[in-house]
Tab-separated table of C-alpha atoms in Angstrom:
chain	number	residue	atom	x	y	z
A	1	UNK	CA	72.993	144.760	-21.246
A	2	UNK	CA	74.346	141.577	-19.826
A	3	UNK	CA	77.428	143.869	-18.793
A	4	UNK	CA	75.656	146.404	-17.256
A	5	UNK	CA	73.727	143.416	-14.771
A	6	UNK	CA	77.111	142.011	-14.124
A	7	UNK	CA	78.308	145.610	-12.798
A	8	UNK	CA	75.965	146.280	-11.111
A	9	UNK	CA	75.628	142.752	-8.866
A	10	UNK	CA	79.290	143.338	-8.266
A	11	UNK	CA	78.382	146.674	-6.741
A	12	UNK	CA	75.505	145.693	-4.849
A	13	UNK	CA	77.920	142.624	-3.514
A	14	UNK	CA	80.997	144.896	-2.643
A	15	UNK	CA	78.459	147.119	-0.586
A	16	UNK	CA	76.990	144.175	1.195
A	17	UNK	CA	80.264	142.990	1.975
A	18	UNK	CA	81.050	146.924	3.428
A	19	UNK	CA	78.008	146.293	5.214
A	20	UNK	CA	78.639	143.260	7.095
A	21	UNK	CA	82.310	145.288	8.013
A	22	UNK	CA	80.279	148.138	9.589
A	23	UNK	CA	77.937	146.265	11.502
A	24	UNK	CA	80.693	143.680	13.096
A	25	UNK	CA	83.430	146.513	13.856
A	26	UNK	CA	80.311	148.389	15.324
A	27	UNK	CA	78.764	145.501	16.895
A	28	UNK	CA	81.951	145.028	18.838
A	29	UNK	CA	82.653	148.674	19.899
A	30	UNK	CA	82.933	150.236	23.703
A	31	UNK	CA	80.857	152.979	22.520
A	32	UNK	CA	79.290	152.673	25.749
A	33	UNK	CA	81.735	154.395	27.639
A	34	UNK	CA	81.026	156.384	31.028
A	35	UNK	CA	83.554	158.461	32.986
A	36	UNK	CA	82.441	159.793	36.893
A	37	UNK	CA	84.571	161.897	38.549
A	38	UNK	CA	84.365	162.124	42.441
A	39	UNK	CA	86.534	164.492	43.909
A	40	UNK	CA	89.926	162.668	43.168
A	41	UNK	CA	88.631	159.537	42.141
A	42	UNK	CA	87.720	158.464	38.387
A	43	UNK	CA	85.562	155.321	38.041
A	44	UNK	CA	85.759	154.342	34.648
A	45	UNK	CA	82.425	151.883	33.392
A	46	UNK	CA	81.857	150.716	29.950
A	47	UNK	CA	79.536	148.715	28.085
A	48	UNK	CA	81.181	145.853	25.171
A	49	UNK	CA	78.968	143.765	22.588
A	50	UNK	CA	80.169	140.755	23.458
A	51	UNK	CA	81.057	139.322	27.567
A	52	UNK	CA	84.353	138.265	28.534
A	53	UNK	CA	85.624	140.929	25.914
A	54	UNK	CA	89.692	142.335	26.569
A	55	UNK	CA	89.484	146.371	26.913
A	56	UNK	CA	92.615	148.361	27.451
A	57	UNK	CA	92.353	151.634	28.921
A	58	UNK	CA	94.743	154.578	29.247
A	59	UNK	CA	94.704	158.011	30.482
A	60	UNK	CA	97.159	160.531	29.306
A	61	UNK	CA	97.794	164.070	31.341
A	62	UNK	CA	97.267	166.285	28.878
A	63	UNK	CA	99.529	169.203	30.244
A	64	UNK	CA	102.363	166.683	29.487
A	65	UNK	CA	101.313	163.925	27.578
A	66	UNK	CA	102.297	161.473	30.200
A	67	UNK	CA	100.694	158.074	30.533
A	68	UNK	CA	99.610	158.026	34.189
A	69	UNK	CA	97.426	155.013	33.705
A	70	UNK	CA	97.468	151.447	31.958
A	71	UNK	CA	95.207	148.574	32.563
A	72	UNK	CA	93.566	145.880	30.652
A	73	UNK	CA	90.375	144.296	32.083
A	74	UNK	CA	88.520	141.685	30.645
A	75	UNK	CA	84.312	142.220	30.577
A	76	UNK	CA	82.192	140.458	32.585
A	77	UNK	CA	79.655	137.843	30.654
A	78	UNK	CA	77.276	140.992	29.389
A	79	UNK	CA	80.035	142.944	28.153
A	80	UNK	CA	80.138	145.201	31.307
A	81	UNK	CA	83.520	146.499	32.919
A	82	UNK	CA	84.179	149.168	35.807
A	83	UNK	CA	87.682	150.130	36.777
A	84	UNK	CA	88.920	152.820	39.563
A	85	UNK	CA	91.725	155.240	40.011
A	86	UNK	CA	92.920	158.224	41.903
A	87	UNK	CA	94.377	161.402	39.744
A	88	UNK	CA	95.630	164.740	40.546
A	89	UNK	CA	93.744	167.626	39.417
A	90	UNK	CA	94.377	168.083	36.177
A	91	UNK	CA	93.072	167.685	32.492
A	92	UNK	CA	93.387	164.040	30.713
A	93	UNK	CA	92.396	161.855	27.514
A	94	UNK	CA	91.279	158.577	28.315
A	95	UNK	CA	91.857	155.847	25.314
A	96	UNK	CA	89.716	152.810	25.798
A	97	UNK	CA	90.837	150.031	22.666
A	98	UNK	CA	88.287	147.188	22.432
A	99	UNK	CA	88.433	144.412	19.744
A	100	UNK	CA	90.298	146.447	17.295
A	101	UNK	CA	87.870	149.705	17.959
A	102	UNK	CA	89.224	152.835	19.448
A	103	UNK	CA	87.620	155.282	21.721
A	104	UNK	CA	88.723	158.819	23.325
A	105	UNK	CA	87.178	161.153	25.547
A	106	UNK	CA	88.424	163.853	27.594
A	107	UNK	CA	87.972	164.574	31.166
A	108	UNK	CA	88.906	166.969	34.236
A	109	UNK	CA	89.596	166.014	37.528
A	110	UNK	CA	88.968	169.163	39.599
A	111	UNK	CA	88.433	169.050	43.680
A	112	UNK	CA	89.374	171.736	46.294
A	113	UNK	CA	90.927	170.427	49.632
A	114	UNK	CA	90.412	171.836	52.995
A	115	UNK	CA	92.647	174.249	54.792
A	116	UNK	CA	94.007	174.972	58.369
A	117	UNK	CA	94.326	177.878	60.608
A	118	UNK	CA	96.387	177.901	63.649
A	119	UNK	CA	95.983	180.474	66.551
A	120	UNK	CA	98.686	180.187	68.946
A	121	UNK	CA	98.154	182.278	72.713
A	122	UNK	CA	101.463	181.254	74.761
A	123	UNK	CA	101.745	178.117	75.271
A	124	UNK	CA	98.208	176.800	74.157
A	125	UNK	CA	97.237	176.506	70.179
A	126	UNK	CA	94.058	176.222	68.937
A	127	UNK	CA	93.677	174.804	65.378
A	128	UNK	CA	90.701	174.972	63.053
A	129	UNK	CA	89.397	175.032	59.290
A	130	UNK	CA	86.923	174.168	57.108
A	131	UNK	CA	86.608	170.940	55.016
A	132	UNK	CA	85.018	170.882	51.366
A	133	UNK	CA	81.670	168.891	53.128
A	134	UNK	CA	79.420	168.683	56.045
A	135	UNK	CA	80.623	166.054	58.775
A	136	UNK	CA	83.845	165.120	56.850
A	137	UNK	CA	86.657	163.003	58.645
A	138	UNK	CA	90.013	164.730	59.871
A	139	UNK	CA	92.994	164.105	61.293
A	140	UNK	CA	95.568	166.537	62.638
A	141	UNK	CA	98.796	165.452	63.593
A	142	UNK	CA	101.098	167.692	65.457
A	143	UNK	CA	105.527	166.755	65.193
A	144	UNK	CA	107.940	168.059	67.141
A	145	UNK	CA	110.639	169.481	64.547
A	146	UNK	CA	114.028	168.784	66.843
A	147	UNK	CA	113.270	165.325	66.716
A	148	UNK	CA	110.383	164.002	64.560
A	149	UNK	CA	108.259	162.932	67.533
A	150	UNK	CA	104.675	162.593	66.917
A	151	UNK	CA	103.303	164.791	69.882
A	152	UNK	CA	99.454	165.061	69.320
A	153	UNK	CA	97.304	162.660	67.065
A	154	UNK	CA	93.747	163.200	67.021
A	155	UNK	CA	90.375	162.373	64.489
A	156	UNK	CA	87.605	164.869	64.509
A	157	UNK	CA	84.650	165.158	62.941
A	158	UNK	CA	83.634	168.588	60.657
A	159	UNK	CA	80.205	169.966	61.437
A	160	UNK	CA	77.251	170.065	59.348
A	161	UNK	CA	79.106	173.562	58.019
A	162	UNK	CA	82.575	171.882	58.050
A	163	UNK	CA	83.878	173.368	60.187
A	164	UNK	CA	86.711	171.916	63.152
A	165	UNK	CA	88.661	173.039	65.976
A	166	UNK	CA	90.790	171.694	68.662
A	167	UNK	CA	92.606	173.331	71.545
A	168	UNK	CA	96.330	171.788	72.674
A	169	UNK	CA	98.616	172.684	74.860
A	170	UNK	CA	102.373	172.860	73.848
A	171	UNK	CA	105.186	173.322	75.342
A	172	UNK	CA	108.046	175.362	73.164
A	173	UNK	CA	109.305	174.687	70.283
A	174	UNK	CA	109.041	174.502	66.682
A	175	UNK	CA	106.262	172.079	65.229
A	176	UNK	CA	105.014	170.413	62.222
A	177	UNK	CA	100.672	170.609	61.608
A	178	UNK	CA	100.005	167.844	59.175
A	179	UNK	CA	95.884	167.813	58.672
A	180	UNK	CA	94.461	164.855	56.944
A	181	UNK	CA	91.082	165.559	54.533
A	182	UNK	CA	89.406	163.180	52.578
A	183	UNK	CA	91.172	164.445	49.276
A	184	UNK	CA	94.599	165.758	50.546
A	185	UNK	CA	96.330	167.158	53.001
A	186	UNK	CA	97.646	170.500	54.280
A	187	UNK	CA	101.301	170.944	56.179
A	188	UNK	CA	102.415	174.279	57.960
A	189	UNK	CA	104.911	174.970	60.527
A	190	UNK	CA	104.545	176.538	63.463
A	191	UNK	CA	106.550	177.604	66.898
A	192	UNK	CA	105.332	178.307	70.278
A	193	UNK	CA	108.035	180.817	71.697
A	194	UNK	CA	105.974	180.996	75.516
A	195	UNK	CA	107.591	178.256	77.808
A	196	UNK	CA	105.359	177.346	80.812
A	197	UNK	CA	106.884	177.779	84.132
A	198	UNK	CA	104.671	174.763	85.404
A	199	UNK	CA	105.827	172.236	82.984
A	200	UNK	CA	103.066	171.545	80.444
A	201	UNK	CA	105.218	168.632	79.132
A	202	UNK	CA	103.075	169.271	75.985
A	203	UNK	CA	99.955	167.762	76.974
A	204	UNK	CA	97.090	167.712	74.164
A	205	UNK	CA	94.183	168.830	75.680
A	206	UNK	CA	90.844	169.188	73.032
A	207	UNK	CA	89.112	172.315	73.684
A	208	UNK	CA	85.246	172.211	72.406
A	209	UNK	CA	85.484	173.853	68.644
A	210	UNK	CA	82.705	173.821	65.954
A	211	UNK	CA	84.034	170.733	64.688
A	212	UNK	CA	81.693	167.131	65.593
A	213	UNK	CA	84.653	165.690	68.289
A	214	UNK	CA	86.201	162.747	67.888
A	215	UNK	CA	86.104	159.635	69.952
A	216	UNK	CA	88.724	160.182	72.048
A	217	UNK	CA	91.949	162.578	71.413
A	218	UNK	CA	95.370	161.776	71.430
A	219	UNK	CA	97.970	163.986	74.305
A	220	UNK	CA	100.323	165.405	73.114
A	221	UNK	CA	103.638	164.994	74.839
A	222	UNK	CA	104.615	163.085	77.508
A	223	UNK	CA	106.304	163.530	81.092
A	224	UNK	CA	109.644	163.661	81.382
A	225	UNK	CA	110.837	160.728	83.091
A	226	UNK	CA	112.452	161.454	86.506
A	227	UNK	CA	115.361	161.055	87.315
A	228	UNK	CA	116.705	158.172	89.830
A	229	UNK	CA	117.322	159.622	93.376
A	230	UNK	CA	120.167	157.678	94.427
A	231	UNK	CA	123.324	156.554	92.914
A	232	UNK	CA	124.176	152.765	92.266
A	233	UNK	CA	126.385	151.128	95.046
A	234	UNK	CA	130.350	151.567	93.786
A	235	UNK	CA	128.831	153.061	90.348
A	236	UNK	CA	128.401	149.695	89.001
A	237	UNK	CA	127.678	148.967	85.634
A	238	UNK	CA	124.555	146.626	84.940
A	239	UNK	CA	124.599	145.065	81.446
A	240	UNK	CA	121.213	144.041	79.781
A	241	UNK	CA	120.846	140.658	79.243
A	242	UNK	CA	121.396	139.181	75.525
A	243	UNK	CA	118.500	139.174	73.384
A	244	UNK	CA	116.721	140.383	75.930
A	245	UNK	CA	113.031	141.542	75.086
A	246	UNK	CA	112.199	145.084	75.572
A	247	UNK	CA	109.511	145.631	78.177
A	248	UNK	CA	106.094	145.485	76.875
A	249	UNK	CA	104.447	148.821	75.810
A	250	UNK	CA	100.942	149.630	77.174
A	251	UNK	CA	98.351	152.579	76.531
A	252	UNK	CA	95.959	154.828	78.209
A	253	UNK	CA	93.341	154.727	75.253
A	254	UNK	CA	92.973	150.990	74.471
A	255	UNK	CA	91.487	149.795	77.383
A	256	UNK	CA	87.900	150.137	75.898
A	257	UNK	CA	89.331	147.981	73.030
A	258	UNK	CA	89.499	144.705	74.819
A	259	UNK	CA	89.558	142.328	71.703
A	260	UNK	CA	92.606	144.098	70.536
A	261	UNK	CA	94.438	145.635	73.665
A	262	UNK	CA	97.191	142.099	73.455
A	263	UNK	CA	97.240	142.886	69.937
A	264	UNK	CA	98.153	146.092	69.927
A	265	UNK	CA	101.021	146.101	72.461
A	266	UNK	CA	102.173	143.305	71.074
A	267	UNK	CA	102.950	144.703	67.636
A	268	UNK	CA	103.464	148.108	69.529
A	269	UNK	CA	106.162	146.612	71.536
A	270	UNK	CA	108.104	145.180	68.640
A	271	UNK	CA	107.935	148.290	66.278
A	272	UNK	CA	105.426	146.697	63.480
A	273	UNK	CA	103.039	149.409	64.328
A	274	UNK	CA	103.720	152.518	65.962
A	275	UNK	CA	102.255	154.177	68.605
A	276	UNK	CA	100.639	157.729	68.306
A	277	UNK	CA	102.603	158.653	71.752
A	278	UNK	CA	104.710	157.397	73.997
A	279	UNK	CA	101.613	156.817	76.364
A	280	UNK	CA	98.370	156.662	73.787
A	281	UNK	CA	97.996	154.388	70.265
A	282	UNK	CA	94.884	155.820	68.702
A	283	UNK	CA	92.954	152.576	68.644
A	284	UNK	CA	89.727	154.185	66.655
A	285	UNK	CA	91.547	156.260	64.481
A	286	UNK	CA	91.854	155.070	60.947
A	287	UNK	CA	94.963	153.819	59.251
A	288	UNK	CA	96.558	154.857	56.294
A	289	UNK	CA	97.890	153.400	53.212
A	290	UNK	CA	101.162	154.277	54.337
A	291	UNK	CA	101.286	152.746	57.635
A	292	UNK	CA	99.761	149.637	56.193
A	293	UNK	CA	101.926	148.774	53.580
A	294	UNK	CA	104.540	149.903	56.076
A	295	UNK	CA	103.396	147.335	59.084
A	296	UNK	CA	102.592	144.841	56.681
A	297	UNK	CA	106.625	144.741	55.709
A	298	UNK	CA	107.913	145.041	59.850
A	299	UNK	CA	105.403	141.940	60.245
A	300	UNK	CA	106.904	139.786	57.964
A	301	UNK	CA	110.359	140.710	58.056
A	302	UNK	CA	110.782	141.445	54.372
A	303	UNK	CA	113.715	142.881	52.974
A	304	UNK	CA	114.840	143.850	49.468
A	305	UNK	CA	117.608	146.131	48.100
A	306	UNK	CA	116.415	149.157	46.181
A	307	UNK	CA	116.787	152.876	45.823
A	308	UNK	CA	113.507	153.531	44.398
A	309	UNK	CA	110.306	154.797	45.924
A	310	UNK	CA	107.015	156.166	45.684
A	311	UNK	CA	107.272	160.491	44.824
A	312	UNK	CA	104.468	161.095	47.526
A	313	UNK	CA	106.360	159.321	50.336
A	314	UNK	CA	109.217	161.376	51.991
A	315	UNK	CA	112.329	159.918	53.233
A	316	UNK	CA	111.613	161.549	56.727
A	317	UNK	CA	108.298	159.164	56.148
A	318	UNK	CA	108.432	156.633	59.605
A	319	UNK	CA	107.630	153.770	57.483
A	320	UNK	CA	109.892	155.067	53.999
A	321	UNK	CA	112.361	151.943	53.832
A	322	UNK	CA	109.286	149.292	54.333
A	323	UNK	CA	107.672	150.850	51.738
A	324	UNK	CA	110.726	150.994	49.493
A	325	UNK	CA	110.872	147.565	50.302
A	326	UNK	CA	107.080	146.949	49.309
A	327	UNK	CA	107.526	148.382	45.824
A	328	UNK	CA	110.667	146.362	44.916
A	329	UNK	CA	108.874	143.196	45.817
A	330	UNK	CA	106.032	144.526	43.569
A	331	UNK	CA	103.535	144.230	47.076
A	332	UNK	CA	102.651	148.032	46.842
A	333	UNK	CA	101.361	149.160	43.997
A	334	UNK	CA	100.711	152.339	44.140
A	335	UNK	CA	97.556	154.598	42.728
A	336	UNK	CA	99.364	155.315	39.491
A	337	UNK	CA	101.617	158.133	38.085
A	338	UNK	CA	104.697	156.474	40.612
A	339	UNK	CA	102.012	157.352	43.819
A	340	UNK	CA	101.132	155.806	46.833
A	341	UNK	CA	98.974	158.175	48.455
A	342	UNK	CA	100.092	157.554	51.743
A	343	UNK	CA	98.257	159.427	53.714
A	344	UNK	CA	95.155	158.393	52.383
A	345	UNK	CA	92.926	155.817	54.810
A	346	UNK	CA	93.220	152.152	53.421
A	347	UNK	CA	89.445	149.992	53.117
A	348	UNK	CA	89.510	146.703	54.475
A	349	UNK	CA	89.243	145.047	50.776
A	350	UNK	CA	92.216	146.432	50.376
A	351	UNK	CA	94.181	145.781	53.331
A	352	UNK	CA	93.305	141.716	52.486
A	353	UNK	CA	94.420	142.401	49.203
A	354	UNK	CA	97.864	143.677	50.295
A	355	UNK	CA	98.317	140.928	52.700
A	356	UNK	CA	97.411	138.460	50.222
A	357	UNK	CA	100.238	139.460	48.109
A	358	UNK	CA	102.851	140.022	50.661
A	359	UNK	CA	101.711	136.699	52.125
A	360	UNK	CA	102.447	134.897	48.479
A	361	UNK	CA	105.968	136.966	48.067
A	362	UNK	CA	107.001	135.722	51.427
A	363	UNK	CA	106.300	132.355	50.309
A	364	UNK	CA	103.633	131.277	53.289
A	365	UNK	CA	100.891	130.745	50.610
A	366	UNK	CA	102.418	128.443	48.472
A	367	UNK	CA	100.152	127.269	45.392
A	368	UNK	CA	96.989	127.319	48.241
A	369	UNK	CA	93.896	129.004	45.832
A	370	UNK	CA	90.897	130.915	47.505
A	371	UNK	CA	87.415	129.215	47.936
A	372	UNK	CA	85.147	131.678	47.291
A	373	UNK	CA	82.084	130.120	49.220
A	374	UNK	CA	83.893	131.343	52.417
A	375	UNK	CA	82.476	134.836	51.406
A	376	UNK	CA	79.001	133.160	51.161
A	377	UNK	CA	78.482	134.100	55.512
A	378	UNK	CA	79.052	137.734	55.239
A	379	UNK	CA	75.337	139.825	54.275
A	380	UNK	CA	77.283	142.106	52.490
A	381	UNK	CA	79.278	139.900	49.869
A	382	UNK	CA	77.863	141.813	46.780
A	383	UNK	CA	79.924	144.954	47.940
A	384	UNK	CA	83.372	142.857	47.770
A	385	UNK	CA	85.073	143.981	44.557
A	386	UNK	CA	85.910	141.832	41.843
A	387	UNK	CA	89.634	142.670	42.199
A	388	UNK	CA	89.571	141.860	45.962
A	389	UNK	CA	87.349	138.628	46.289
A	390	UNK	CA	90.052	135.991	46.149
A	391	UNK	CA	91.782	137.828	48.204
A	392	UNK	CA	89.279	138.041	51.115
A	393	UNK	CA	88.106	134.894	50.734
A	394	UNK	CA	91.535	133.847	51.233
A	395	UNK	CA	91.881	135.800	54.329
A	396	UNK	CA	88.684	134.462	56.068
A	397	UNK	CA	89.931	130.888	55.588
A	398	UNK	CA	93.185	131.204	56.828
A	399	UNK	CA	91.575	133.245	60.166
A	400	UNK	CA	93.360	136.692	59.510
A	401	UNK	CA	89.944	138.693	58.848
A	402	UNK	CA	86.939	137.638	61.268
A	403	UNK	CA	84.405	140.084	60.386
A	404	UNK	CA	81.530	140.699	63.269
A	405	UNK	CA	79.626	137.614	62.706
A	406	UNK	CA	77.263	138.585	60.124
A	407	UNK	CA	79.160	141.299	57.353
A	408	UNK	CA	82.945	141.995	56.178
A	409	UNK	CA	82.409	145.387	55.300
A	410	UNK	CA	84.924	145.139	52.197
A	411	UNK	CA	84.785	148.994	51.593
A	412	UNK	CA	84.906	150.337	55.283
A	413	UNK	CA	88.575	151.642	56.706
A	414	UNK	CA	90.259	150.004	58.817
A	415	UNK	CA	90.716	151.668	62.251
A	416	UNK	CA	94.535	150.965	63.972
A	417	UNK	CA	92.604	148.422	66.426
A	418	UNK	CA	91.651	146.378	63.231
A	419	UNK	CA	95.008	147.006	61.997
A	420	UNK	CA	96.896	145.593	65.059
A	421	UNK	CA	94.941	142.811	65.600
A	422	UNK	CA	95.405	141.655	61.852
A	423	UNK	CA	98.961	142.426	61.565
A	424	UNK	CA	99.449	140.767	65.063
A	425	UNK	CA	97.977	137.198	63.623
A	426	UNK	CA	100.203	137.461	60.581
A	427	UNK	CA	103.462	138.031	62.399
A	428	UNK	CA	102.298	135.318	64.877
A	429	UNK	CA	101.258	132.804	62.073
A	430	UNK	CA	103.628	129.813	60.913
């Protein structure tokens, strides 16, 4: 009888003991796990038992079983974590390991970008399309082939159908479209065999499609320059002074930008940010990643020696070495899966946080650490993101990002005004 107790308070002990297992393993678990897919972008939010917990996270394409993602992020003091990325389309796992616990769940990333149609009558082309929503953001570029000149720049606005159009004039010649949606881009090639008599000089003129406008387009090509009408005395030869500075670009479009109009010729002038023409820089149009990161590099005069770079950026790219240069000093990133996404506009958060790095790579930052209670004058300081606060903070203090006085809109793009004036500071800074 005495036996029999004994066995059975060793059993009822063992299963306490199994007990207390289950409920700590479980107690500890990411089992709140969330995955929202928008468009492109997967934002990734999960829920831990205990705060300031480590979670690792992966996502693996399943077509291939590569591991396009990797991250560990450590919880917040409620056990709460949110991470974002960009993915292809595409099928994937997503492996979240938490305290010893182990959670997948599958997900698709599935978004259709827009297209573009281009009617050409002789020596004028009209290009429209349709974008995936109602009053989306596009740009069309338009490259001469012969030479890689950027000939027509412009950002419209889709109507409330999402639909766009804008009339140029070209002059002929074979030419690159590159159009710019929110979640990709579309590329097609295109010639224009009717050559006007009157010399066109290929100047963009926007004709009034379905699409919103835009603030302002970009011309196309430029005038030809003439030629001088009289010949130097005794042909003599005039040699350009040494180091002598090139003269000083100006534009047709940035004289309603008079906060950045020094700015922008400045860093126009010596090649940290290109123009959109030879006569016009695009001042409200929104920058990409790609320029950025690019600028960012010219501004700073970083080099490095390397023969790797992103898969999305393409060696005819204006910016490709600066960027090469970017990765190898571990500045640029990338989105994940070896990816820049160039072409893709770049928030302000993240232009400080780009800067910041470059700026402590290059060695002008030293040990300096951010005070966050610089962020404590901007209205909108909740919206920073964790990943980017030091960063701006940073940026505020040493006068490279102003805001307007009463927010920093940390999630906002930055136009090629904003860009100029910020780059312009940097490469002026000691």
């Amino acid at each position: 009888m005495k036996n029999n107790f004994n066995k059975l308070l060793f059993i009822i002990l063992i299963s306490l003991l199994l007990l207390a297992s289950t409920m700590v393993v479980s107690a500890e678990s990411t089992d709140n796990l969330d995955i929202i897919v928008e468009k492109n972008i997967v934002i990734i939010q999960g829920t831990t038992a205990i705060g300031f917990d480590d979670v690792t996270l992966q996502i693996i394409r399943q077509d291939d079983g590569k591991r396009v993602y990797i991250d560990q992020v450590k919880t917040d003091e409620s056990g709460q974590f949110t991470v974002e990325t960009a993915l292809d389309e595409g099928r994937y796992s997503l492996i979240a390991v938490s305290s010893g616990n182990r959670i997948e769940k599958d997900f698709t990333v599935s978004y259709k970008v827009g297209d573009a149609n281009i009617l050409i009558d002789k020596n004028k082309v009209t290009i429209s399309g349709r974008t995936e929503n109602a009053g989306e953001d596009v740009t069309i570029q338009v490259i001469r082939v012969k030479d890689g000149k950027k000939v027509y720049i412009d950002q419209l606005k889709a109507d409330e159908s999402g639909n766009f159009s804008v009339l140029i004039n070209l002059e002929k010649g074979k030419y690159k479209l590159i159009v710019v949606f929110a979640n990709g881009r579309v590329e097609k090639e295109f010639g224009v065999t009717f050559e006007d008599s009157g010399g066109s000089g290929g100047s963009g003129g926007k004709g009034g499609g379905s699409g919103g406008g835009s603030s302002g387009s970009v011309g196309g090509g430029s005038p030809s320059s003439g030629s001088s009408s009289g010949e130097k005395p005794n042909d003599t030869i005039v040699k350009p002074e040494e180091n002598q500075e090139p003269p000083m670009k100006t534009f047709s479009d940035i004289d309603n930008f008079p906060w950045a109009k020094e700015a922008i010729e400045e860093v126009a002038t010596k090649g940290i940010l290109q123009e959109a023409t030879e006569d016009t820089f695009a001042p409200e149009i929104n920058t990409t990643r790609g320029e950025f990161v690019g600028a960012l590099i010219r501004a700073l005069g970083l080099t490095a020696q390397s023969d790797d770079n992103f898969i999305d950026v393409s060696a005819d790219y204006p910016y490709y070495e600066d960027i090469k240069t970017a990765k190898a000093l571990g500045i640029a990133k990338g989105v994940g899966d070896n990816r820049l996404e160039p072409n893709a506009f770049i928030t302000r958060q993240d232009m400080m946080v780009l800067i910041e790095g470059a700026l402590r790579i290059s060695g002008k930052l030293g040990d300096k650490k951010a005070d966050l209670t610089y962020l404590d004058q901007f209205g909108d300081k909740d919206q920073i993101s964790d990943y980017a606060r030091e960063a701006v903070a940073l940026m505020v203090e040493l006068g490279f990002i102003k805001g307007d006085g009463i927010n920093i809109n940390p999630k906002g793009n930055t136009t090629r005004a904003e860009a100029a004036v910020v780059l312009y500071r940097i490469y002026v800074s000691e």
